[in-house]
JSON list of C-alpha atoms and ligand atoms in Angstrom, two decimals:
[
{"chain": "A", "resi": 25, "resn": "MET", "atom": "CA", "xyz": [198.76, 119.27, 330.93]},
{"chain": "A", "resi": 26, "resn": "SER", "atom": "CA", "xyz": [199.17, 116.62, 333.57]},
{"chain": "A", "resi": 27, "resn": "TYR", "atom": "CA", "xyz": [202.58, 115.18, 334.18]},
{"chain": "A", "resi": 28, "resn": "PHE", "atom": "CA", "xyz": [203.25, 111.61, 334.92]},
{"chain": "A", "resi": 29, "resn": "ARG", "atom": "CA", "xyz": [206.88, 110.99, 336.31]},
{"chain": "A", "resi": 30, "resn": "ALA", "atom": "CA", "xyz": [206.32, 107.23, 335.90]},
{"chain": "A", "resi": 31, "resn": "ILE", "atom": "CA", "xyz": [206.34, 107.55, 332.09]},
{"chain": "A", "resi": 32, "resn": "ASP", "atom": "CA", "xyz": [208.60, 110.58, 331.72]},
{"chain": "A", "resi": 33, "resn": "PRO", "atom": "CA", "xyz": [210.32, 110.09, 328.37]},
{"chain": "A", "resi": 34, "resn": "PHE", "atom": "CA", "xyz": [212.44, 113.16, 328.66]},
{"chain": "A", "resi": 35, "resn": "PRO", "atom": "CA", "xyz": [216.06, 113.28, 329.89]},
{"chain": "A", "resi": 36, "resn": "LEU", "atom": "CA", "xyz": [216.95, 114.78, 333.18]},
{"chain": "A", "resi": 37, "resn": "GLU", "atom": "CA", "xyz": [218.50, 118.08, 332.18]},
{"chain": "A", "resi": 38, "resn": "SER", "atom": "CA", "xyz": [219.71, 119.60, 335.52]},
{"chain": "A", "resi": 39, "resn": "ALA", "atom": "CA", "xyz": [223.29, 120.24, 336.44]},
{"chain": "A", "resi": 40, "resn": "GLU", "atom": "CA", "xyz": [222.88, 117.69, 339.32]},
{"chain": "A", "resi": 41, "resn": "HIS", "atom": "CA", "xyz": [221.74, 114.91, 337.13]},
{"chain": "A", "resi": 42, "resn": "ASN", "atom": "CA", "xyz": [223.47, 115.64, 333.73]},
{"chain": "A", "resi": 43, "resn": "ARG", "atom": "CA", "xyz": [227.04, 116.63, 332.70]},
{"chain": "A", "resi": 44, "resn": "LEU", "atom": "CA", "xyz": [225.49, 117.80, 329.41]},
{"chain": "A", "resi": 45, "resn": "HIS", "atom": "CA", "xyz": [223.06, 120.27, 331.12]},
{"chain": "A", "resi": 46, "resn": "GLU", "atom": "CA", "xyz": [224.83, 123.11, 329.36]},
{"chain": "A", "resi": 47, "resn": "PHE", "atom": "CA", "xyz": [223.43, 121.78, 326.17]},
{"chain": "A", "resi": 48, "resn": "TYR", "atom": "CA", "xyz": [219.85, 122.15, 327.36]},
{"chain": "A", "resi": 49, "resn": "ALA", "atom": "CA", "xyz": [220.52, 125.49, 328.98]},
{"chain": "A", "resi": 50, "resn": "ARG", "atom": "CA", "xyz": [221.79, 126.82, 325.63]},
{"chain": "A", "resi": 51, "resn": "LEU", "atom": "CA", "xyz": [218.89, 125.33, 323.92]},
{"chain": "A", "resi": 52, "resn": "GLY", "atom": "CA", "xyz": [216.46, 127.12, 326.14]},
{"chain": "A", "resi": 53, "resn": "GLU", "atom": "CA", "xyz": [218.18, 130.38, 324.88]},
{"chain": "A", "resi": 54, "resn": "GLY", "atom": "CA", "xyz": [217.58, 129.24, 321.25]},
{"chain": "A", "resi": 55, "resn": "ARG", "atom": "CA", "xyz": [221.18, 128.12, 320.65]},
{"chain": "A", "resi": 56, "resn": "LEU", "atom": "CA", "xyz": [222.05, 124.75, 319.22]},
{"chain": "A", "resi": 57, "resn": "SER", "atom": "CA", "xyz": [225.52, 123.48, 320.50]},
{"chain": "A", "resi": 58, "resn": "THR", "atom": "CA", "xyz": [227.41, 120.35, 320.84]},
{"chain": "A", "resi": 59, "resn": "THR", "atom": "CA", "xyz": [230.62, 119.07, 322.38]},
{"chain": "A", "resi": 60, "resn": "ARG", "atom": "CA", "xyz": [234.02, 119.25, 321.01]},
{"chain": "A", "resi": 61, "resn": "CYS", "atom": "CA", "xyz": [236.55, 116.71, 322.28]},
{"chain": "A", "resi": 62, "resn": "GLY", "atom": "CA", "xyz": [239.46, 118.21, 324.12]},
{"chain": "A", "resi": 63, "resn": "GLY", "atom": "CA", "xyz": [241.74, 115.34, 323.07]},
{"chain": "A", "resi": 64, "resn": "CYS", "atom": "CA", "xyz": [241.19, 114.99, 319.23]},
{"chain": "A", "resi": 65, "resn": "GLY", "atom": "CA", "xyz": [239.08, 117.89, 318.49]},
{"chain": "A", "resi": 66, "resn": "GLN", "atom": "CA", "xyz": [236.14, 116.02, 316.99]},
{"chain": "A", "resi": 67, "resn": "THR", "atom": "CA", "xyz": [232.72, 117.49, 317.23]},
{"chain": "A", "resi": 68, "resn": "ALA", "atom": "CA", "xyz": [230.08, 114.95, 318.30]},
{"chain": "A", "resi": 69, "resn": "TRP", "atom": "CA", "xyz": [226.33, 114.57, 317.82]},
{"chain": "A", "resi": 70, "resn": "PRO", "atom": "CA", "xyz": [224.81, 114.04, 320.18]},
{"chain": "A", "resi": 71, "resn": "PRO", "atom": "CA", "xyz": [226.79, 115.93, 322.74]},
{"chain": "A", "resi": 72, "resn": "ARG", "atom": "CA", "xyz": [229.02, 113.48, 324.71]},
{"chain": "A", "resi": 73, "resn": "VAL", "atom": "CA", "xyz": [231.17, 113.56, 327.87]},
{"chain": "A", "resi": 74, "resn": "PHE", "atom": "CA", "xyz": [233.24, 110.86, 326.53]},
{"chain": "A", "resi": 75, "resn": "CYS", "atom": "CA", "xyz": [234.89, 110.65, 323.10]},
{"chain": "A", "resi": 76, "resn": "PRO", "atom": "CA", "xyz": [234.34, 107.35, 321.24]},
{"chain": "A", "resi": 77, "resn": "GLU", "atom": "CA", "xyz": [237.29, 108.28, 318.85]},
{"chain": "A", "resi": 78, "resn": "CYS", "atom": "CA", "xyz": [240.06, 108.90, 321.34]},
{"chain": "A", "resi": 79, "resn": "GLY", "atom": "CA", "xyz": [238.75, 107.99, 324.71]},
{"chain": "A", "resi": 80, "resn": "SER", "atom": "CA", "xyz": [239.14, 111.49, 326.17]},
{"chain": "A", "resi": 81, "resn": "ASP", "atom": "CA", "xyz": [236.61, 112.76, 328.67]},
{"chain": "A", "resi": 82, "resn": "ALA", "atom": "CA", "xyz": [237.71, 116.40, 328.29]},
{"chain": "A", "resi": 83, "resn": "PHE", "atom": "CA", "xyz": [235.40, 118.59, 326.16]},
{"chain": "A", "resi": 84, "resn": "THR", "atom": "CA", "xyz": [234.45, 122.12, 325.39]},
{"chain": "A", "resi": 85, "resn": "TRP", "atom": "CA", "xyz": [231.10, 123.46, 323.98]},
{"chain": "A", "resi": 86, "resn": "THR", "atom": "CA", "xyz": [230.73, 124.67, 320.36]},
{"chain": "A", "resi": 87, "resn": "GLU", "atom": "CA", "xyz": [228.01, 126.35, 318.60]},
{"chain": "A", "resi": 88, "resn": "LEU", "atom": "CA", "xyz": [226.15, 124.76, 315.70]},
{"chain": "A", "resi": 89, "resn": "PRO", "atom": "CA", "xyz": [224.19, 126.73, 312.99]},
{"chain": "A", "resi": 90, "resn": "GLY", "atom": "CA", "xyz": [220.53, 127.35, 313.80]},
{"chain": "A", "resi": 91, "resn": "GLU", "atom": "CA", "xyz": [219.55, 125.98, 310.46]},
{"chain": "A", "resi": 92, "resn": "GLY", "atom": "CA", "xyz": [219.74, 122.70, 308.71]},
{"chain": "A", "resi": 93, "resn": "VAL", "atom": "CA", "xyz": [218.06, 120.54, 306.02]},
{"chain": "A", "resi": 94, "resn": "VAL", "atom": "CA", "xyz": [215.49, 117.83, 306.38]},
{"chain": "A", "resi": 95, "resn": "HIS", "atom": "CA", "xyz": [217.30, 114.76, 305.68]},
{"chain": "A", "resi": 96, "resn": "ALA", "atom": "CA", "xyz": [214.42, 112.14, 306.54]},
{"chain": "A", "resi": 97, "resn": "PHE", "atom": "CA", "xyz": [211.05, 112.28, 308.32]},
{"chain": "A", "resi": 98, "resn": "THR", "atom": "CA", "xyz": [208.13, 110.15, 309.52]},
{"chain": "A", "resi": 99, "resn": "VAL", "atom": "CA", "xyz": [204.76, 111.00, 310.76]},
{"chain": "A", "resi": 100, "resn": "GLN", "atom": "CA", "xyz": [203.39, 109.55, 314.08]},
{"chain": "A", "resi": 101, "resn": "GLU", "atom": "CA", "xyz": [199.60, 109.51, 314.27]},
{"chain": "A", "resi": 102, "resn": "THR", "atom": "CA", "xyz": [198.99, 107.69, 317.60]},
{"chain": "A", "resi": 103, "resn": "GLY", "atom": "CA", "xyz": [200.74, 106.36, 320.78]},
{"chain": "A", "resi": 104, "resn": "LEU", "atom": "CA", "xyz": [202.62, 109.75, 321.47]},
{"chain": "A", "resi": 105, "resn": "PRO", "atom": "CA", "xyz": [204.15, 110.53, 324.86]},
{"chain": "A", "resi": 106, "resn": "ALA", "atom": "CA", "xyz": [202.03, 112.64, 327.21]},
{"chain": "A", "resi": 107, "resn": "GLY", "atom": "CA", "xyz": [201.83, 116.29, 326.18]},
{"chain": "A", "resi": 108, "resn": "PHE", "atom": "CA", "xyz": [202.39, 115.64, 322.46]},
{"chain": "A", "resi": 109, "resn": "ASP", "atom": "CA", "xyz": [199.64, 116.44, 320.05]},
{"chain": "A", "resi": 110, "resn": "ALA", "atom": "CA", "xyz": [199.19, 114.21, 317.02]},
{"chain": "A", "resi": 111, "resn": "PRO", "atom": "CA", "xyz": [200.24, 114.09, 314.29]},
{"chain": "A", "resi": 112, "resn": "ARG", "atom": "CA", "xyz": [203.72, 114.66, 315.15]},
{"chain": "A", "resi": 113, "resn": "VAL", "atom": "CA", "xyz": [206.47, 114.85, 312.59]},
{"chain": "A", "resi": 114, "resn": "PHE", "atom": "CA", "xyz": [209.81, 113.28, 313.60]},
{"chain": "A", "resi": 115, "resn": "ALA", "atom": "CA", "xyz": [212.68, 114.21, 311.41]},
{"chain": "A", "resi": 116, "resn": "ILE", "atom": "CA", "xyz": [216.41, 113.85, 310.97]},
{"chain": "A", "resi": 117, "resn": "VAL", "atom": "CA", "xyz": [217.65, 117.33, 310.26]},
{"chain": "A", "resi": 118, "resn": "LYS", "atom": "CA", "xyz": [221.23, 117.65, 308.98]},
{"chain": "A", "resi": 119, "resn": "VAL", "atom": "CA", "xyz": [223.10, 120.46, 310.60]},
{"chain": "A", "resi": 120, "resn": "ASP", "atom": "CA", "xyz": [226.75, 121.05, 309.65]},
{"chain": "A", "resi": 121, "resn": "GLY", "atom": "CA", "xyz": [227.15, 117.43, 308.84]},
{"chain": "A", "resi": 122, "resn": "HIS", "atom": "CA", "xyz": [225.57, 116.12, 312.05]},
{"chain": "A", "resi": 123, "resn": "ARG", "atom": "CA", "xyz": [222.27, 114.20, 311.68]},
{"chain": "A", "resi": 124, "resn": "ILE", "atom": "CA", "xyz": [219.93, 115.50, 314.44]},
{"chain": "A", "resi": 125, "resn": "PHE", "atom": "CA", "xyz": [216.91, 113.43, 315.33]},
{"chain": "A", "resi": 126, "resn": "SER", "atom": "CA", "xyz": [214.21, 116.07, 316.16]},
{"chain": "A", "resi": 127, "resn": "ILE", "atom": "CA", "xyz": [210.61, 117.09, 315.81]},
{"chain": "A", "resi": 128, "resn": "LEU", "atom": "CA", "xyz": [209.34, 119.46, 313.13]},
{"chain": "A", "resi": 129, "resn": "VAL", "atom": "CA", "xyz": [206.87, 121.85, 314.66]},
{"chain": "A", "resi": 130, "resn": "GLY", "atom": "CA", "xyz": [204.49, 124.44, 312.92]},
{"chain": "A", "resi": 131, "resn": "VAL", "atom": "CA", "xyz": [204.19, 122.38, 309.81]},
{"chain": "A", "resi": 132, "resn": "ASP", "atom": "CA", "xyz": [201.44, 120.52, 307.85]},
{"chain": "A", "resi": 133, "resn": "PRO", "atom": "CA", "xyz": [202.86, 116.97, 307.72]},
{"chain": "A", "resi": 134, "resn": "ALA", "atom": "CA", "xyz": [201.66, 116.75, 303.99]},
{"chain": "A", "resi": 135, "resn": "ARG", "atom": "CA", "xyz": [204.00, 119.67, 303.10]},
{"chain": "A", "resi": 136, "resn": "VAL", "atom": "CA", "xyz": [207.20, 118.39, 304.53]},
{"chain": "A", "resi": 137, "resn": "ARG", "atom": "CA", "xyz": [209.85, 117.56, 301.98]},
{"chain": "A", "resi": 138, "resn": "ILE", "atom": "CA", "xyz": [213.19, 116.03, 302.02]},
{"chain": "A", "resi": 139, "resn": "GLY", "atom": "CA", "xyz": [215.87, 118.59, 301.43]},
{"chain": "A", "resi": 140, "resn": "GLN", "atom": "CA", "xyz": [213.73, 121.37, 302.83]},
{"chain": "A", "resi": 141, "resn": "ARG", "atom": "CA", "xyz": [215.47, 123.99, 304.94]},
{"chain": "A", "resi": 142, "resn": "ALA", "atom": "CA", "xyz": [214.54, 124.04, 308.64]},
{"chain": "A", "resi": 143, "resn": "ARG", "atom": "CA", "xyz": [215.26, 126.56, 311.34]},
{"chain": "A", "resi": 144, "resn": "LEU", "atom": "CA", "xyz": [215.95, 125.66, 315.05]},
{"chain": "A", "resi": 145, "resn": "THR", "atom": "CA", "xyz": [212.76, 126.22, 317.14]},
{"chain": "A", "resi": 146, "resn": "PRO", "atom": "CA", "xyz": [213.49, 124.70, 320.59]},
{"chain": "A", "resi": 147, "resn": "LEU", "atom": "CA", "xyz": [210.50, 122.90, 322.05]},
{"chain": "A", "resi": 148, "resn": "ARG", "atom": "CA", "xyz": [209.61, 123.20, 325.72]},
{"chain": "A", "resi": 149, "resn": "VAL", "atom": "CA", "xyz": [208.46, 119.98, 327.17]},
{"chain": "A", "resi": 150, "resn": "ALA", "atom": "CA", "xyz": [207.30, 118.94, 330.57]},
{"chain": "A", "resi": 151, "resn": "TYR", "atom": "CA", "xyz": [208.68, 120.73, 333.47]},
{"chain": "A", "resi": 152, "resn": "ASP", "atom": "CA", "xyz": [211.11, 118.71, 335.71]},
{"chain": "A", "resi": 153, "resn": "ALA", "atom": "CA", "xyz": [210.15, 117.81, 339.37]},
{"chain": "A", "resi": 154, "resn": "LYS", "atom": "CA", "xyz": [211.63, 121.07, 340.63]},
{"chain": "A", "resi": 155, "resn": "GLY", "atom": "CA", "xyz": [209.59, 123.21, 338.05]},
{"chain": "A", "resi": 156, "resn": "GLN", "atom": "CA", "xyz": [212.48, 123.87, 335.65]},
{"chain": "A", "resi": 157, "resn": "PRO", "atom": "CA", "xyz": [211.63, 124.00, 332.00]},
{"chain": "A", "resi": 158, "resn": "ARG", "atom": "CA", "xyz": [213.04, 121.36, 329.75]},
{"chain": "A", "resi": 159, "resn": "TRP", "atom": "CA", "xyz": [213.83, 121.46, 326.11]},
{"chain": "A", "resi": 160, "resn": "LEU", "atom": "CA", "xyz": [214.16, 119.22, 323.08]},
{"chain": "A", "resi": 161, "resn": "PRO", "atom": "CA", "xyz": [215.59, 120.30, 319.79]},
{"chain": "A", "resi": 162, "resn": "ALA", "atom": "CA", "xyz": [213.00, 120.95, 317.25]},
{"chain": "A", "resi": 163, "resn": "PHE", "atom": "CA", "xyz": [212.90, 122.70, 313.93]},
{"chain": "A", "resi": 164, "resn": "THR", "atom": "CA", "xyz": [210.49, 124.59, 311.74]},
{"chain": "A", "resi": 165, "resn": "PRO", "atom": "CA", "xyz": [210.70, 124.03, 307.96]},
{"chain": "A", "resi": 166, "resn": "ALA", "atom": "CA", "xyz": [211.04, 127.06, 305.77]},
{"chain": "A", "resi": 167, "resn": "GLY", "atom": "CA", "xyz": [208.24, 127.72, 303.20]},
{"chain": "B", "resi": 218, "resn": "ZN", "atom": "ZN1", "xyz": [238.43, 112.61, 320.89]}
]
């Protein structure tokens, strides 16, 4: 796949660009995690370096389950970013009370159902400018 930086839709995940790089490193190991506020103890989704509840910028990492439930989904047929094959199923997967906007992979779009269980399947996307892999949260529905 060719890689066009000018239209790069993915976040910079490296430690030098992103205080949340740990999220992507863990995702690359197949683990879903998020931040827990060091001030009030709230877990956030998406991971945050600043707590909107109490204003603290102290946080620790906490693991989330690797499985959730399809809460909503839509199928995109055209106009996908470089490197994505159509059709692409975008979904909100509910994991431990958090609504995670993600992609469903390894699925026939006609067979996706609300309430279906889905397992974390991190999706490797375009390498960054230094050749490091980058990851997005994705899920594979069960059954
Ligand atoms: Zn807080």
